Amino acid sequence: MCRDCGGQFRLDDHVRLIHRSIEDVERISYLAPFISRSAMPKALASPCAGWHYAPRRPVTSGHRKREGISMHGIEFFGMPGEDEARPFSRATKAGGLVFVSGHSGGIRGTATEEARAALGIIKSLLEEAGSSMDHVVQVTLLITNSAEYDEINREYKLHFPNGLPARHTARFGVPTTAKCGFACIALAADSQ
């Protein structure tokens, strides 16, 4: 409820709208996730002008946690060790979804062999998080050489016999010797 006018508002992650005209919303709402409250014009940032901002959620620290530990409803899998430079978990689970970071196969071979190894890692991480390849809803394919795209696709299809998830493909944005890598989002099996 608005502390100034008593109007009701519904919480979301970026901006709270209570009683602004649709023209005002269309005029600036696309900027809301990118602009801080202090940068918004006074008329739109005042509490009763229609916009309310929630406090940011606490950011979890980078301290090493036990595998599968839950913090703020997020479970972390494959956290980096103290001596690892990798600044991310191998997978996380939250809100009924499993998010698997990008993984290459960790081997040097043909594009088919590397795709098979990378998808094997993805499968293992999904199982560790309580999901499976059958629950994957979206995949990101990262490739180095677009000439190997068809070869990678042939292997990829073998890992999703019950239906192909949505997918997009991009080139690696960091230097690597890997021919391909995969990341995915899957339904957690316990959310079915």
PDB file of C-alpha atoms in Angstrom:
ATOM      1  CA  MET A   1       0.000   0.000   0.000  1.00  0.00           C
ATOM      2  CA  CYS A   2       1.259   3.484  -0.837  1.00  0.00           C
ATOM      3  CA  ARG A   3       2.253   5.289   2.358  1.00  0.00           C
ATOM      4  CA  ASP A   4       1.200   8.650   0.866  1.00  0.00           C
ATOM      5  CA  CYS A   5      -2.128   8.014  -0.857  1.00  0.00           C
ATOM      6  CA  GLY A   6      -3.229   4.599   0.437  1.00  0.00           C
ATOM      7  CA  GLY A   7      -3.342   3.108  -3.084  1.00  0.00           C
ATOM      8  CA  GLN A   8      -2.630  -0.579  -3.585  1.00  0.00           C
ATOM      9  CA  PHE A   9       0.382  -1.779  -5.593  1.00  0.00           C
ATOM     10  CA  ARG A  10       1.753  -5.165  -6.585  1.00  0.00           C
ATOM     11  CA  LEU A  11       5.423  -5.989  -6.028  1.00  0.00           C
ATOM     12  CA  ASP A  12       7.703  -6.975  -8.865  1.00  0.00           C
ATOM     13  CA  ASP A  13      11.475  -7.033  -9.256  1.00  0.00           C
ATOM     14  CA  HIS A  14      11.984  -3.555 -10.676  1.00  0.00           C
ATOM     15  CA  VAL A  15       9.277  -0.955 -10.357  1.00  0.00           C
ATOM     16  CA  ARG A  16       6.012  -0.692  -8.446  1.00  0.00           C
ATOM     17  CA  LEU A  17       3.191   0.956 -10.346  1.00  0.00           C
ATOM     18  CA  ILE A  18       0.119   2.233  -8.523  1.00  0.00           C
ATOM     19  CA  HIS A  19      -1.750   5.040 -10.246  1.00  0.00           C
ATOM     20  CA  ARG A  20       0.100   6.440 -13.254  1.00  0.00           C
ATOM     21  CA  SER A  21      -1.554   6.895 -16.614  1.00  0.00           C
ATOM     22  CA  ILE A  22      -0.672   4.368 -19.297  1.00  0.00           C
ATOM     23  CA  GLU A  23       1.084   7.081 -21.325  1.00  0.00           C
ATOM     24  CA  ASP A  24       3.505   7.756 -18.458  1.00  0.00           C
ATOM     25  CA  VAL A  25       4.145   4.059 -18.018  1.00  0.00           C
ATOM     26  CA  GLU A  26       4.898   3.563 -21.704  1.00  0.00           C
ATOM     27  CA  ARG A  27       7.086   6.657 -21.745  1.00  0.00           C
ATOM     28  CA  ILE A  28       9.632   5.446 -19.166  1.00  0.00           C
ATOM     29  CA  SER A  29       8.864   1.889 -18.020  1.00  0.00           C
ATOM     30  CA  TYR A  30      11.382   0.358 -20.405  1.00  0.00           C
ATOM     31  CA  LEU A  31      14.121   2.295 -18.569  1.00  0.00           C
ATOM     32  CA  ALA A  32      13.163   1.186 -15.045  1.00  0.00           C
ATOM     33  CA  PRO A  33      15.557  -1.778 -14.752  1.00  0.00           C
ATOM     34  CA  PHE A  34      18.491   0.351 -15.891  1.00  0.00           C
ATOM     35  CA  ILE A  35      18.053   3.602 -13.975  1.00  0.00           C
ATOM     36  CA  SER A  36      18.595   4.156 -10.264  1.00  0.00           C
ATOM     37  CA  ARG A  37      15.979   5.991  -8.243  1.00  0.00           C
ATOM     38  CA  SER A  38      18.302   8.962  -7.819  1.00  0.00           C
ATOM     39  CA  ALA A  39      18.631   9.285 -11.581  1.00  0.00           C
ATOM     40  CA  MET A  40      14.864   9.276 -12.236  1.00  0.00           C
ATOM     41  CA  PRO A  41      13.162  12.631 -12.708  1.00  0.00           C
ATOM     42  CA  LYS A  42      11.790  13.983  -9.400  1.00  0.00           C
ATOM     43  CA  ALA A  43       8.187  13.800 -10.545  1.00  0.00           C
ATOM     44  CA  LEU A  44       8.459  10.102 -11.320  1.00  0.00           C
ATOM     45  CA  ALA A  45      10.644   9.130  -8.362  1.00  0.00           C
ATOM     46  CA  SER A  46       8.465  10.624  -5.613  1.00  0.00           C
ATOM     47  CA  PRO A  47       6.610   7.961  -3.626  1.00  0.00           C
ATOM     48  CA  CYS A  48       3.117   9.032  -4.581  1.00  0.00           C
ATOM     49  CA  ALA A  49       3.903   9.786  -8.235  1.00  0.00           C
ATOM     50  CA  GLY A  50       3.206   6.179  -9.075  1.00  0.00           C
ATOM     51  CA  TRP A  51       6.592   4.486  -8.802  1.00  0.00           C
ATOM     52  CA  HIS A  52       7.812   2.512  -5.813  1.00  0.00           C
ATOM     53  CA  TYR A  53      11.166   0.806  -5.572  1.00  0.00           C
ATOM     54  CA  ALA A  54      11.905  -2.293  -3.520  1.00  0.00           C
ATOM     55  CA  PRO A  55      15.164  -2.790  -1.692  1.00  0.00           C
ATOM     56  CA  ARG A  56      17.565  -4.987  -3.593  1.00  0.00           C
ATOM     57  CA  ARG A  57      17.815  -8.598  -2.488  1.00  0.00           C
ATOM     58  CA  PRO A  58      20.966  -9.426  -0.565  1.00  0.00           C
ATOM     59  CA  VAL A  59      23.829 -10.627  -2.715  1.00  0.00           C
ATOM     60  CA  THR A  60      25.316 -13.889  -1.537  1.00  0.00           C
ATOM     61  CA  SER A  61      29.018 -13.906  -0.855  1.00  0.00           C
ATOM     62  CA  GLY A  62      31.540 -15.899  -2.851  1.00  0.00           C
ATOM     63  CA  HIS A  63      32.493 -18.062   0.118  1.00  0.00           C
ATOM     64  CA  ARG A  64      32.718 -21.769  -0.554  1.00  0.00           C
ATOM     65  CA  LYS A  65      29.535 -23.584   0.405  1.00  0.00           C
ATOM     66  CA  ARG A  66      28.705 -27.254   0.807  1.00  0.00           C
ATOM     67  CA  GLU A  67      27.337 -28.866  -2.395  1.00  0.00           C
ATOM     68  CA  GLY A  68      23.599 -28.380  -2.809  1.00  0.00           C
ATOM     69  CA  ILE A  69      23.310 -25.923   0.092  1.00  0.00           C
ATOM     70  CA  SER A  70      20.345 -23.574  -0.023  1.00  0.00           C
ATOM     71  CA  MET A  71      20.687 -19.833   0.547  1.00  0.00           C
ATOM     72  CA  HIS A  72      17.668 -17.573   0.090  1.00  0.00           C
ATOM     73  CA  GLY A  73      15.907 -20.399  -1.761  1.00  0.00           C
ATOM     74  CA  ILE A  74      18.831 -20.969  -4.153  1.00  0.00           C
ATOM     75  CA  GLU A  75      20.781 -24.231  -4.134  1.00  0.00           C
ATOM     76  CA  PHE A  76      24.365 -24.139  -5.426  1.00  0.00           C
ATOM     77  CA  PHE A  77      26.094 -27.099  -7.097  1.00  0.00           C
ATOM     78  CA  GLY A  78      29.780 -27.296  -7.991  1.00  0.00           C
ATOM     79  CA  MET A  79      30.924 -24.183  -6.162  1.00  0.00           C
ATOM     80  CA  PRO A  80      34.524 -23.220  -6.976  1.00  0.00           C
ATOM     81  CA  GLY A  81      37.246 -24.210  -4.541  1.00  0.00           C
ATOM     82  CA  GLU A  82      39.376 -21.673  -2.719  1.00  0.00           C
ATOM     83  CA  ASP A  83      42.210 -22.069  -5.247  1.00  0.00           C
ATOM     84  CA  GLU A  84      40.001 -22.033  -8.381  1.00  0.00           C
ATOM     85  CA  ALA A  85      39.781 -18.943 -10.552  1.00  0.00           C
ATOM     86  CA  ARG A  86      36.286 -19.888 -11.814  1.00  0.00           C
ATOM     87  CA  PRO A  87      33.881 -17.212 -10.502  1.00  0.00           C
ATOM     88  CA  PHE A  88      30.634 -19.216 -10.831  1.00  0.00           C
ATOM     89  CA  SER A  89      28.815 -22.355  -9.709  1.00  0.00           C
ATOM     90  CA  ARG A  90      28.448 -25.209 -12.161  1.00  0.00           C
ATOM     91  CA  ALA A  91      24.675 -25.184 -11.568  1.00  0.00           C
ATOM     92  CA  THR A  92      22.032 -23.532  -9.406  1.00  0.00           C
ATOM     93  CA  LYS A  93      18.479 -24.498  -8.542  1.00  0.00           C
ATOM     94  CA  ALA A  94      15.743 -22.001  -7.681  1.00  0.00           C
ATOM     95  CA  GLY A  95      12.055 -21.467  -8.274  1.00  0.00           C
ATOM     96  CA  GLY A  96      11.504 -24.957  -9.654  1.00  0.00           C
ATOM     97  CA  LEU A  97      14.244 -24.528 -12.276  1.00  0.00           C
ATOM     98  CA  VAL A  98      17.807 -25.789 -12.656  1.00  0.00           C
ATOM     99  CA  PHE A  99      20.300 -23.452 -14.358  1.00  0.00           C
ATOM    100  CA  VAL A 100      23.433 -25.155 -15.685  1.00  0.00           C
ATOM    101  CA  SER A 101      26.435 -22.967 -16.551  1.00  0.00           C
ATOM    102  CA  GLY A 102      28.206 -23.334 -19.892  1.00  0.00           C
ATOM    103  CA  HIS A 103      30.410 -26.422 -20.097  1.00  0.00           C
ATOM    104  CA  SER A 104      32.686 -27.785 -22.784  1.00  0.00           C
ATOM    105  CA  GLY A 105      33.642 -31.440 -22.777  1.00  0.00           C
ATOM    106  CA  GLY A 106      37.051 -30.953 -21.211  1.00  0.00           C
ATOM    107  CA  ILE A 107      38.633 -33.152 -23.882  1.00  0.00           C
ATOM    108  CA  ARG A 108      40.325 -32.518 -27.212  1.00  0.00           C
ATOM    109  CA  GLY A 109      38.764 -34.467 -30.034  1.00  0.00           C
ATOM    110  CA  THR A 110      36.351 -34.157 -32.914  1.00  0.00           C
ATOM    111  CA  ALA A 111      33.351 -31.869 -32.618  1.00  0.00           C
ATOM    112  CA  THR A 112      31.175 -34.972 -32.099  1.00  0.00           C
ATOM    113  CA  GLU A 113      33.367 -36.261 -29.264  1.00  0.00           C
ATOM    114  CA  GLU A 114      33.487 -32.874 -27.566  1.00  0.00           C
ATOM    115  CA  ALA A 115      29.702 -32.420 -27.882  1.00  0.00           C
ATOM    116  CA  ARG A 116      29.136 -35.902 -26.402  1.00  0.00           C
ATOM    117  CA  ALA A 117      31.460 -35.170 -23.466  1.00  0.00           C
ATOM    118  CA  ALA A 118      29.947 -31.720 -22.811  1.00  0.00           C
ATOM    119  CA  LEU A 119      26.394 -33.071 -22.875  1.00  0.00           C
ATOM    120  CA  GLY A 120      27.516 -35.848 -20.518  1.00  0.00           C
ATOM    121  CA  ILE A 121      28.661 -33.197 -18.032  1.00  0.00           C
ATOM    122  CA  ILE A 122      25.345 -31.361 -18.426  1.00  0.00           C
ATOM    123  CA  LYS A 123      23.471 -34.626 -17.786  1.00  0.00           C
ATOM    124  CA  SER A 124      25.507 -35.331 -14.623  1.00  0.00           C
ATOM    125  CA  LEU A 125      24.908 -31.833 -13.241  1.00  0.00           C
ATOM    126  CA  LEU A 126      21.177 -32.055 -13.938  1.00  0.00           C
ATOM    127  CA  GLU A 127      20.995 -35.387 -12.119  1.00  0.00           C
ATOM    128  CA  GLU A 128      22.967 -33.980  -9.174  1.00  0.00           C
ATOM    129  CA  ALA A 129      20.421 -31.148  -8.962  1.00  0.00           C
ATOM    130  CA  GLY A 130      17.469 -33.554  -9.160  1.00  0.00           C
ATOM    131  CA  SER A 131      16.549 -33.131 -12.825  1.00  0.00           C
ATOM    132  CA  SER A 132      17.288 -34.855 -16.133  1.00  0.00           C
ATOM    133  CA  MET A 133      17.782 -34.260 -19.852  1.00  0.00           C
ATOM    134  CA  ASP A 134      14.045 -34.938 -20.337  1.00  0.00           C
ATOM    135  CA  HIS A 135      13.276 -31.844 -18.244  1.00  0.00           C
ATOM    136  CA  VAL A 136      15.471 -29.426 -20.248  1.00  0.00           C
ATOM    137  CA  VAL A 137      13.438 -26.527 -21.653  1.00  0.00           C
ATOM    138  CA  GLN A 138      16.179 -24.314 -23.136  1.00  0.00           C
ATOM    139  CA  VAL A 139      19.758 -24.875 -24.316  1.00  0.00           C
ATOM    140  CA  THR A 140      22.519 -22.508 -25.363  1.00  0.00           C
ATOM    141  CA  LEU A 141      25.070 -23.953 -27.792  1.00  0.00           C
ATOM    142  CA  LEU A 142      28.426 -22.198 -27.951  1.00  0.00           C
ATOM    143  CA  ILE A 143      30.610 -22.992 -30.955  1.00  0.00           C
ATOM    144  CA  THR A 144      34.049 -22.004 -32.179  1.00  0.00           C
ATOM    145  CA  ASN A 145      33.809 -22.974 -35.852  1.00  0.00           C
ATOM    146  CA  SER A 146      30.474 -22.702 -37.640  1.00  0.00           C
ATOM    147  CA  ALA A 147      31.641 -25.335 -40.155  1.00  0.00           C
ATOM    148  CA  GLU A 148      31.193 -27.929 -37.354  1.00  0.00           C
ATOM    149  CA  TYR A 149      27.589 -26.893 -36.628  1.00  0.00           C
ATOM    150  CA  ASP A 150      25.955 -29.826 -38.453  1.00  0.00           C
ATOM    151  CA  GLU A 151      28.308 -32.362 -36.859  1.00  0.00           C
ATOM    152  CA  ILE A 152      27.500 -31.014 -33.382  1.00  0.00           C
ATOM    153  CA  ASN A 153      23.758 -31.041 -34.156  1.00  0.00           C
ATOM    154  CA  ARG A 154      23.835 -34.734 -35.100  1.00  0.00           C
ATOM    155  CA  GLU A 155      25.265 -35.615 -31.676  1.00  0.00           C
ATOM    156  CA  TYR A 156      23.010 -33.116 -29.881  1.00  0.00           C
ATOM    157  CA  LYS A 157      19.806 -34.696 -31.235  1.00  0.00           C
ATOM    158  CA  LEU A 158      20.804 -38.089 -29.802  1.00  0.00           C
ATOM    159  CA  HIS A 159      20.662 -36.662 -26.260  1.00  0.00           C
ATOM    160  CA  PHE A 160      17.060 -35.415 -26.584  1.00  0.00           C
ATOM    161  CA  PRO A 161      15.081 -38.356 -28.048  1.00  0.00           C
ATOM    162  CA  ASN A 162      11.800 -37.279 -26.392  1.00  0.00           C
ATOM    163  CA  GLY A 163      11.713 -33.771 -27.860  1.00  0.00           C
ATOM    164  CA  LEU A 164      14.164 -30.999 -28.637  1.00  0.00           C
ATOM    165  CA  PRO A 165      14.230 -28.076 -26.194  1.00  0.00           C
ATOM    166  CA  ALA A 166      14.290 -24.468 -27.357  1.00  0.00           C
ATOM    167  CA  ARG A 167      17.823 -23.447 -28.264  1.00  0.00           C
ATOM    168  CA  HIS A 168      19.984 -20.602 -29.433  1.00  0.00           C
ATOM    169  CA  THR A 169      23.528 -20.725 -30.746  1.00  0.00           C
ATOM    170  CA  ALA A 170      26.363 -18.256 -30.307  1.00  0.00           C
ATOM    171  CA  ARG A 171      30.104 -18.159 -30.839  1.00  0.00           C
ATOM    172  CA  PHE A 172      32.368 -18.414 -27.813  1.00  0.00           C
ATOM    173  CA  GLY A 173      33.101 -14.939 -26.463  1.00  0.00           C
ATOM    174  CA  VAL A 174      36.288 -15.967 -24.663  1.00  0.00           C
ATOM    175  CA  PRO A 175      39.446 -17.594 -26.018  1.00  0.00           C
ATOM    176  CA  THR A 176      39.133 -21.383 -25.884  1.00  0.00           C
ATOM    177  CA  THR A 177      40.380 -24.543 -27.548  1.00  0.00           C
ATOM    178  CA  ALA A 178      36.934 -26.157 -27.151  1.00  0.00           C
ATOM    179  CA  LYS A 179      34.939 -26.798 -30.296  1.00  0.00           C
ATOM    180  CA  CYS A 180      31.593 -26.479 -28.484  1.00  0.00           C
ATOM    181  CA  GLY A 181      29.958 -25.969 -25.119  1.00  0.00           C
ATOM    182  CA  PHE A 182      26.448 -26.107 -23.725  1.00  0.00           C
ATOM    183  CA  ALA A 183      24.414 -24.368 -21.024  1.00  0.00           C
ATOM    184  CA  CYS A 184      20.800 -25.100 -20.182  1.00  0.00           C
ATOM    185  CA  ILE A 185      17.736 -24.410 -18.098  1.00  0.00           C
ATOM    186  CA  ALA A 186      15.635 -27.363 -16.941  1.00  0.00           C
ATOM    187  CA  LEU A 187      12.617 -27.992 -14.782  1.00  0.00           C
ATOM    188  CA  ALA A 188      13.520 -29.413 -11.399  1.00  0.00           C
ATOM    189  CA  ALA A 189      12.001 -32.892 -11.212  1.00  0.00           C
ATOM    190  CA  ASP A 190      10.405 -32.068  -7.850  1.00  0.00           C
ATOM    191  CA  SER A 191       8.525 -29.110  -9.404  1.00  0.00           C
ATOM    192  CA  GLN A 192       6.468 -31.331 -11.701  1.00  0.00           C
TER     193      GLN A 192
END
